[in-house]
CSV table of C-alpha atoms in Angstrom, one decimal:
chain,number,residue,atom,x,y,z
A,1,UNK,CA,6.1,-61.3,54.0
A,2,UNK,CA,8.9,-58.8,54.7
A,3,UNK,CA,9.8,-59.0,51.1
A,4,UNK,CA,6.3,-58.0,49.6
A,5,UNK,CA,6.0,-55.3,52.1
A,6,UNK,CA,9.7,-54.0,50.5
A,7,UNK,CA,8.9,-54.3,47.4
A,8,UNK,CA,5.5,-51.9,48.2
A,9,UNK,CA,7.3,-49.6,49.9
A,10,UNK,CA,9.6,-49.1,46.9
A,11,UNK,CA,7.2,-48.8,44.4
A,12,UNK,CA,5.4,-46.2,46.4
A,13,UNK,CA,8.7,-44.6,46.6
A,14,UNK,CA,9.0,-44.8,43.3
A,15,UNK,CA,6.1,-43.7,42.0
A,16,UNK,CA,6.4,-40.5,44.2
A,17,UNK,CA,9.2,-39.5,42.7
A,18,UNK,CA,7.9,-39.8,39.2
A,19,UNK,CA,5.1,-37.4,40.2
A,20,UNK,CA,7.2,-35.2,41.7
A,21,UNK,CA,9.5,-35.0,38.5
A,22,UNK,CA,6.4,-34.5,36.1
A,23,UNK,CA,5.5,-32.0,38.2
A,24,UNK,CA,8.7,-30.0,37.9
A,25,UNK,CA,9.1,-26.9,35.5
A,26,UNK,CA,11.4,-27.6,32.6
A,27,UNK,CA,14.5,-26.0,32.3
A,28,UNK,CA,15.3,-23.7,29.2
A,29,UNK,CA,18.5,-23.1,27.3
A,30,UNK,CA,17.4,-19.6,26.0
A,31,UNK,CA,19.9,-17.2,26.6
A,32,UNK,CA,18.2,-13.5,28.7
A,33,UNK,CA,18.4,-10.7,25.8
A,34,UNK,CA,20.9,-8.3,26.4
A,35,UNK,CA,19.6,-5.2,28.0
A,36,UNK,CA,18.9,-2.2,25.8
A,37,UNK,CA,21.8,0.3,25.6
A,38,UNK,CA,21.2,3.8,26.4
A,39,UNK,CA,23.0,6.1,23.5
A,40,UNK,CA,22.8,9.3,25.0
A,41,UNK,CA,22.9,10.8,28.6
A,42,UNK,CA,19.7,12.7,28.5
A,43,UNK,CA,16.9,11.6,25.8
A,44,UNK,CA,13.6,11.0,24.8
A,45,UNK,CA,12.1,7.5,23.5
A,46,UNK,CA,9.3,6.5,21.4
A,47,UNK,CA,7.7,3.2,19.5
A,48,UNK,CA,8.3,3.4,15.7
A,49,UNK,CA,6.9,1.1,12.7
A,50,UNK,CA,8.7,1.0,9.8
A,51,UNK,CA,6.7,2.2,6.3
A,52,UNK,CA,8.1,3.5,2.9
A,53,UNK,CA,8.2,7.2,2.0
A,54,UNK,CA,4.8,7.6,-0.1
A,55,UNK,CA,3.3,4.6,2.0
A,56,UNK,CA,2.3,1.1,1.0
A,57,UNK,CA,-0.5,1.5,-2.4
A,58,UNK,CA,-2.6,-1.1,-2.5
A,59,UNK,CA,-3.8,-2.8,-6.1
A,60,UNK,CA,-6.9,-3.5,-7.2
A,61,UNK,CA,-8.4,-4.0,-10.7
A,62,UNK,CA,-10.9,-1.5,-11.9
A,63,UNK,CA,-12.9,-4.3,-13.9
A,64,UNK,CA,-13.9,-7.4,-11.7
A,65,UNK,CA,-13.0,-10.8,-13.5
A,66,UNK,CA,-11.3,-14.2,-13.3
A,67,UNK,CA,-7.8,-13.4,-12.8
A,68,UNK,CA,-5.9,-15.6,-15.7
A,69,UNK,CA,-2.3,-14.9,-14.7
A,70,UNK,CA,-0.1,-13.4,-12.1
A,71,UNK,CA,3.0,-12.0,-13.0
A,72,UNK,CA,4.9,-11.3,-10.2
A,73,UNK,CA,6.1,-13.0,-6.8
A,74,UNK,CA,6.4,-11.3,-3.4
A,75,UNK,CA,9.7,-9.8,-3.1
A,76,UNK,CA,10.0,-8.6,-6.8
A,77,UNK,CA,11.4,-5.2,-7.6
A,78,UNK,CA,9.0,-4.2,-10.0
A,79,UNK,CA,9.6,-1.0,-12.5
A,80,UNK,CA,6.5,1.8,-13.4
A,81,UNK,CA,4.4,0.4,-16.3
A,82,UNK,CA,5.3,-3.2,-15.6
A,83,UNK,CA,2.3,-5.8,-15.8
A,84,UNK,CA,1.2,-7.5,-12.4
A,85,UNK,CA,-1.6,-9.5,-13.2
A,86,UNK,CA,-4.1,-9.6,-16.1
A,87,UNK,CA,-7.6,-10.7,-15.8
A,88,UNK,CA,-9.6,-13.2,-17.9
A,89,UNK,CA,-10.2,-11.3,-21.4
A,90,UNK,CA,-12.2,-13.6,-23.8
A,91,UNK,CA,-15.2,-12.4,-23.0
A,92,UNK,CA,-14.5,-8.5,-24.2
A,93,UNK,CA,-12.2,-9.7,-27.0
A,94,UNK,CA,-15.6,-11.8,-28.2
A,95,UNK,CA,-17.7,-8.4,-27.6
A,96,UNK,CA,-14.8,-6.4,-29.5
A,97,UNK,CA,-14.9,-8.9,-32.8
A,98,UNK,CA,-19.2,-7.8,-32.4
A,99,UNK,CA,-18.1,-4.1,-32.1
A,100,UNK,CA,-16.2,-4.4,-35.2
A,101,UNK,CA,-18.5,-5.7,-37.3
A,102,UNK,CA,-21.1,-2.9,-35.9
A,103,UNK,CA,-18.8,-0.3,-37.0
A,104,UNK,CA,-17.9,-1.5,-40.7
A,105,UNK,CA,-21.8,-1.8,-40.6
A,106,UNK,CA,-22.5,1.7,-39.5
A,107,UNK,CA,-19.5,3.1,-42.4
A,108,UNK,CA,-21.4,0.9,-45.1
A,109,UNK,CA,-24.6,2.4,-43.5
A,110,UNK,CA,-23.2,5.9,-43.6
A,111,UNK,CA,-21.9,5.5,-47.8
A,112,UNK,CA,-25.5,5.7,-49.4
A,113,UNK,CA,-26.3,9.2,-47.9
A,114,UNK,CA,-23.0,10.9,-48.7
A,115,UNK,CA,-23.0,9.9,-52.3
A,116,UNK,CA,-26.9,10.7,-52.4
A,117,UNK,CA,-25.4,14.6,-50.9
A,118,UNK,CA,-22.7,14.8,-53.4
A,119,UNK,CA,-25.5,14.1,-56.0
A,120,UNK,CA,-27.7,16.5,-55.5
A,121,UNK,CA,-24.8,19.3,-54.3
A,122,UNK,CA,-23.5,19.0,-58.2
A,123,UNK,CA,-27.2,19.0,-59.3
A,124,UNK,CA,-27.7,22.4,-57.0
A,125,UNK,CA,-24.7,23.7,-58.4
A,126,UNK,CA,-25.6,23.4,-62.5
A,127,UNK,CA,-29.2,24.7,-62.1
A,128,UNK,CA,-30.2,25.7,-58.6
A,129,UNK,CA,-33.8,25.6,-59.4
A,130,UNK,CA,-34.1,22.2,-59.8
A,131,UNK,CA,-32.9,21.0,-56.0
A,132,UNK,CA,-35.3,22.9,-53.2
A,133,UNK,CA,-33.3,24.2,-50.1
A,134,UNK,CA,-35.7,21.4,-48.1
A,135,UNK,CA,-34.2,18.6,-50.2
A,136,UNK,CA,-30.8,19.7,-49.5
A,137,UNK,CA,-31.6,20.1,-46.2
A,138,UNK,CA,-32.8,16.5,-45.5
A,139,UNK,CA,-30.1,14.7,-47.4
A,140,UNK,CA,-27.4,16.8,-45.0
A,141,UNK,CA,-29.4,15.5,-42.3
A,142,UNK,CA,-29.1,12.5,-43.5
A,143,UNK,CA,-25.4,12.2,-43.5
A,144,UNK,CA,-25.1,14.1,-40.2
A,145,UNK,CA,-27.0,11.2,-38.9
A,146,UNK,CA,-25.2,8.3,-40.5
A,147,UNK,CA,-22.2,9.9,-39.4
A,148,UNK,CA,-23.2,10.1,-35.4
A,149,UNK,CA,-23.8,6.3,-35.7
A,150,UNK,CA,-20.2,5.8,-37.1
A,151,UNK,CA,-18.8,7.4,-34.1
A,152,UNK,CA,-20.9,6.0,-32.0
A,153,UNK,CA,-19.7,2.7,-33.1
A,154,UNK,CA,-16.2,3.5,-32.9
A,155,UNK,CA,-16.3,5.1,-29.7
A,156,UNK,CA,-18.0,1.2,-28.4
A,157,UNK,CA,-15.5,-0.2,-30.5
A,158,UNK,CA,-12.0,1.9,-29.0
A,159,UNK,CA,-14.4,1.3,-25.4
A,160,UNK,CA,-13.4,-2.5,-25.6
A,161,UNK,CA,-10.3,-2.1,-26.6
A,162,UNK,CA,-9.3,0.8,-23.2
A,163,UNK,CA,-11.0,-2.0,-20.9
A,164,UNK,CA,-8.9,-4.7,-22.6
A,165,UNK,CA,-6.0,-2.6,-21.7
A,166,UNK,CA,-7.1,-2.5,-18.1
A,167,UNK,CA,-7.2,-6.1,-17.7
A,168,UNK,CA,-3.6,-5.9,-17.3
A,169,UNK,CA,-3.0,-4.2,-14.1
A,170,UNK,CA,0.0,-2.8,-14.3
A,171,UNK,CA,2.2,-1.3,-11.4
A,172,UNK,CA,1.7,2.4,-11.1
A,173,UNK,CA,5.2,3.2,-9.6
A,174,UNK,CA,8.4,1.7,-9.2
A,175,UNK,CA,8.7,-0.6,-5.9
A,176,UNK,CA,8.6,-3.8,-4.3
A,177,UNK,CA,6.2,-6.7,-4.1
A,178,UNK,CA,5.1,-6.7,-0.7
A,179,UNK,CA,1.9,-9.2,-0.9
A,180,UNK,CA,0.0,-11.3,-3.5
A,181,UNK,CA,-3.4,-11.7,-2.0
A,182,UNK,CA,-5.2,-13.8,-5.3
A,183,UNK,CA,-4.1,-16.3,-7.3
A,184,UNK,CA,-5.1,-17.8,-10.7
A,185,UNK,CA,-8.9,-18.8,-11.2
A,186,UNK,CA,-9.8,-16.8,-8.5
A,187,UNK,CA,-12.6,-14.2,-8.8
A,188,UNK,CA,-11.1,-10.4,-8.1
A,189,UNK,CA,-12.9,-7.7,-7.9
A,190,UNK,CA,-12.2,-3.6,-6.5
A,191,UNK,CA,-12.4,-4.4,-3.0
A,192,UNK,CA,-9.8,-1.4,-1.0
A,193,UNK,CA,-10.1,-3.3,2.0
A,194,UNK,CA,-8.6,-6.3,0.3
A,195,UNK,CA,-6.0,-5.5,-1.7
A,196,UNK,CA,-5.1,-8.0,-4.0
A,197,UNK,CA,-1.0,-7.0,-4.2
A,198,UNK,CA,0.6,-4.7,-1.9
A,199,UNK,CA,3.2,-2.8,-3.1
A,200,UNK,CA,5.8,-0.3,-1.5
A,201,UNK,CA,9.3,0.8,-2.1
A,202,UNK,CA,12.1,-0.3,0.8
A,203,UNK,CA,14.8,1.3,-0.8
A,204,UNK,CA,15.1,4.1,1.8
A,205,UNK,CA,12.8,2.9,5.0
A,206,UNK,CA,11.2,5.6,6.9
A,207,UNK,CA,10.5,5.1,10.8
A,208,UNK,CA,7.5,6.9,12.0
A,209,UNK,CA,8.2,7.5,16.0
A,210,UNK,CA,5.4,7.9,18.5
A,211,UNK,CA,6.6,10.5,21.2
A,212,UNK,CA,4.4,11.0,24.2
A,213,UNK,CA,2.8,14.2,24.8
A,214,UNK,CA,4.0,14.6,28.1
A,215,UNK,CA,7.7,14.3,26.5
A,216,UNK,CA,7.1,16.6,23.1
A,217,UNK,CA,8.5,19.3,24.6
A,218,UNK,CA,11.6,17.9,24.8
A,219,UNK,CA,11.3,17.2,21.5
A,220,UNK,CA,14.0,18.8,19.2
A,221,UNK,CA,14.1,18.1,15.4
A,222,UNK,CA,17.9,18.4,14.5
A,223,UNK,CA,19.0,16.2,17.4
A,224,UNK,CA,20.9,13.2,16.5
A,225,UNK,CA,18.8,10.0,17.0
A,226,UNK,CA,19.0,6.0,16.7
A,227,UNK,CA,16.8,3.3,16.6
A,228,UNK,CA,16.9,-0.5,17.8
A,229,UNK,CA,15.9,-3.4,16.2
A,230,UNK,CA,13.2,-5.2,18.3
A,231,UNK,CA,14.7,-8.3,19.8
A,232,UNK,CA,18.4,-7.9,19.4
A,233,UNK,CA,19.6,-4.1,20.8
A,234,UNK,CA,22.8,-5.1,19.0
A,235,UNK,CA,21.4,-4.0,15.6
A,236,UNK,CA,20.9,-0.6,15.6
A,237,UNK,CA,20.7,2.0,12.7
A,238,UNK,CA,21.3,6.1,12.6
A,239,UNK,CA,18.1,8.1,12.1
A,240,UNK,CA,17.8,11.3,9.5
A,241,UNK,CA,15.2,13.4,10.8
A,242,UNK,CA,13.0,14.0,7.7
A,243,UNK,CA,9.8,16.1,9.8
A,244,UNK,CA,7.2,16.4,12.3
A,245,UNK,CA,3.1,16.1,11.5
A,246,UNK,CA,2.6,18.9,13.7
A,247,UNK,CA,-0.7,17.8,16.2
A,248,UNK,CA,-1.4,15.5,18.9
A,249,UNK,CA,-3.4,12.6,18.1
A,250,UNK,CA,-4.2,9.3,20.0
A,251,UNK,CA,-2.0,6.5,19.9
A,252,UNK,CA,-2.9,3.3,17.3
A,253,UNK,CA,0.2,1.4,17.1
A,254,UNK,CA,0.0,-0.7,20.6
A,255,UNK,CA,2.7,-2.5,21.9
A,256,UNK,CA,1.3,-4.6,24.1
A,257,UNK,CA,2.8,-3.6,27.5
A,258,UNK,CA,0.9,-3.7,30.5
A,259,UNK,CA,2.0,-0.5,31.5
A,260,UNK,CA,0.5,1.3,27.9
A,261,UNK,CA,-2.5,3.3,28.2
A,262,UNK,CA,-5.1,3.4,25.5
A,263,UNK,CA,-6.1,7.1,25.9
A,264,UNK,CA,-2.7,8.0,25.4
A,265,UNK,CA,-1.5,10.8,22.6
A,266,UNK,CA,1.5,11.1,20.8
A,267,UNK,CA,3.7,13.3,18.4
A,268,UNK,CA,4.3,11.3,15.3
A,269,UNK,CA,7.9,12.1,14.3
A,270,UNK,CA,9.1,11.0,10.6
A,271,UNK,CA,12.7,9.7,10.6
A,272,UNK,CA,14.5,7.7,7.7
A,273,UNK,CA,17.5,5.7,7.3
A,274,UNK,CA,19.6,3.5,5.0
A,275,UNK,CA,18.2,-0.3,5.6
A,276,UNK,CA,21.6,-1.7,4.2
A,277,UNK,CA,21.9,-5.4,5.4
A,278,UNK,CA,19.7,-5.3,8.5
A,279,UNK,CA,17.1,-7.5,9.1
A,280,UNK,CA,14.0,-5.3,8.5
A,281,UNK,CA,10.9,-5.5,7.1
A,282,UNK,CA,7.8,-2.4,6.4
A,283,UNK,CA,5.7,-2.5,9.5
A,284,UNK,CA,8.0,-3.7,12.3
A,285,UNK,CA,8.5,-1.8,15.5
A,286,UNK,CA,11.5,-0.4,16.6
A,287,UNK,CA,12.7,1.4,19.5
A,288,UNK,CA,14.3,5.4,18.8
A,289,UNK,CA,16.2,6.7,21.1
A,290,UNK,CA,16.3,10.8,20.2
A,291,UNK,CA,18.8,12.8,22.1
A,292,UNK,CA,17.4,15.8,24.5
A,293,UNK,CA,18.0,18.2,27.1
A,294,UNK,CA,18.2,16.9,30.4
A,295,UNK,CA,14.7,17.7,32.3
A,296,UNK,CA,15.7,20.8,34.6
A,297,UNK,CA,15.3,20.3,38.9
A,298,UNK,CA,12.9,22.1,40.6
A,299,UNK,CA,13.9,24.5,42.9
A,300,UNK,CA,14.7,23.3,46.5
A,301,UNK,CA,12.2,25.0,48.7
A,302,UNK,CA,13.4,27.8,50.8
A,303,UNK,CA,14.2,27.4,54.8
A,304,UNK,CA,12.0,29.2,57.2
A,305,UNK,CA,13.9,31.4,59.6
C-alpha cells in the first residue's frame, strides 16, 4: 500500500513538472543588434527608401497578346534597344501575307487607267480636237483614284509590319531587370498598374530622405550626411546631397513604429551614393543621419528683484 501511494505521488510530481516546463518561454540565441551610432554631435534624422535616379519605368506592351517568349531574367543589365519579350505574331504575319496580296492587287488595279491616260494624252497632243477636255478629265480621275487605293493598301500593308515590330518590346533605356511579372503562354495586355517587367538602373542609387517639418529648418543642403543600412548600423555609406523638392507634403513611406503619426509632413530630401559592395536593393529603407546646428537654449528667465 505504501508503495502505490509512492509511486502516485511521484508521478504527480512528475507530471507537474512537465507542465511547468512546457509552460516555460524558450530561450533564444539571437544576439541584441548593436545600437545605432551617432556620426555627428548635433544632427537631424530622417527615413529614406532607396530608388534610381529617373525612377523605376514600368513595361507594358502597346498590343495585347500571348506572350511567346521572354528574354530576359531578373537581375540582367539590359542595354537601350534590347528585346525583352515579344508577343505571339502569327496572327498579324497571316493578316500581312492578305495585305500583300491587296496591294499587288490595287497596283494591277491601278495599271489599266494609267496606260488608258498616256493614250489619250499622246492622242490630245497630235490633234487636240479629237480628245474633249471632259474625257481627259475623267481618265485623270481615274488614275487619281487607282492611285489613292495603292496607298491605301500600302499604308495597311507597312501598318502590319510597325505592329509586328511592336510585338517585340524592347527596353527603352539602359538599366536593370528588376521584375518579370508574365511568363510564356500567358495573356498580357497594357495594364500600368501591373507592370509586366520592371526596370531601373542601380548603378548610382539615390536615397530619398523624409525630414520632419518640425526639423526642416535645421535643414542645410551642403552639410555632410550618412546613412545606415537597416538591420546592421555597421554598414553605412556617405551621402552626396543631389537637391531638395522644395514643399511639405504628407508622409507615405510608414515605418511602422508606434510612435509614427499618420498626419505627419515631411521635406523630401534627394541624396545619392556609390552602392559599391553593400547589400542593397531599390526600395529599402535606410536611416540618414545629416549633420546640423545644434538647436539654440532658450533664454533663462530673469530674477525678480
Amino acid at each position: 500500500m505504501l508503495v502505490l501511494g509512492g509511486l502516485a505521488i511521484a508521478g504527480a510530481v512528475i507530471a507537474a513538472l512537465a507542465v511547468v516546463d512546457t509552460n516555460r518561454a524558450p530561450s533564444t540565441a539571437t544576439a541584441p543588434l548593436p545600437a545605432m551610432p551617432s556620426p555627428f554631435s548635433a544632427y537631424v534624422v530622417g527615413t529614406g527608401i532607396t530608388e534610381n535616379r529617373r525612377g523605376n519605368v514600368a513595361i507594358g506592351t502597346a498590343i495585347a497578346g500571348v506572350v511567346q517568349a521572354i528574354d530576359v531574367r531578373v537581375g540582367d543589365q539590359v542595354v537601350e534597344g534590347q528585346p525583352l519579350f515579344r508577343i505571339d505574331d502569327r496572327d498579324l504575319r497571316a493578316r500581312r501575307v492578305m495585305a500583300q496580296a491587296n496591294l499587288r492587287e490595287a497596283e494591277a488595279a491601278a495599271a489599266k487607267p494609267r496606260h488608258r491616260l498616256n493614250y489619250l494624252t499622246r492622242v490630245h497632243a497630235l490633234d487636240p480636237t479629237d480628245i474633249s477636255a471632259e474625257t481627259m478629265s475623267s481618265a485623270r480621275d481615274d488614275v487619281a483614284a487607282a492611285e489613292s487605293a495603292v496607298a491605301a493598301a500600302r499604308a495597311a500593308e507597312e501598318q502590319i509590319g510597325v505592329d509586328l515590330e511592336r510585338l517585340v518590346v524592347r527596353a527603352p533605356s539602359a538599366g536593370r531587370v528588376l521584375q518579370v511579372s508574365t511568363r510564356v503562354g500567358e495573356f498580357a495586355q497594357g495594364d500600368p498598374a501591373k507592370p509586366l517587367i520592371l526596370l531601373g538602373d542601380d548603378a548610382r542609387m539615390f536615397l530619398r530622405v523624409d525630414i520632419d517639418e518640425n526639423d526642416a529648418w535645421r535643414f542645410l543642403p551642403q552639410a555632410r550626411a550618412r546613412a545606415f543600412v537597416r538591420g546592421n548600423p555597421r554598414l553605412s555609406v556617405p551621402l552626396r546631397y543631389e537637391y531638395t523638392e522644395p514643399y511639405i507634403t504628407p508622409k507615405t513611406s510608414l515605418t511602422g513604429q508606434g510612435t509614427e503619426r499618420p498626419d505627419q509632413r515631411v521635406l523630401q530630401v534627394i541624396y545619392s551614393f556609390e552602392r559599391d559592395a553593400l547589400p542593397l536593393y531599390l526600395g529599402q529603407q535606410m536611416d540618414a543621419y545629416i549633420e546640423a546646428a545644434p538647436v539654440p537654449q532658450a533664454p533663462a528667465a530673469r530674477r525678480q528683484r
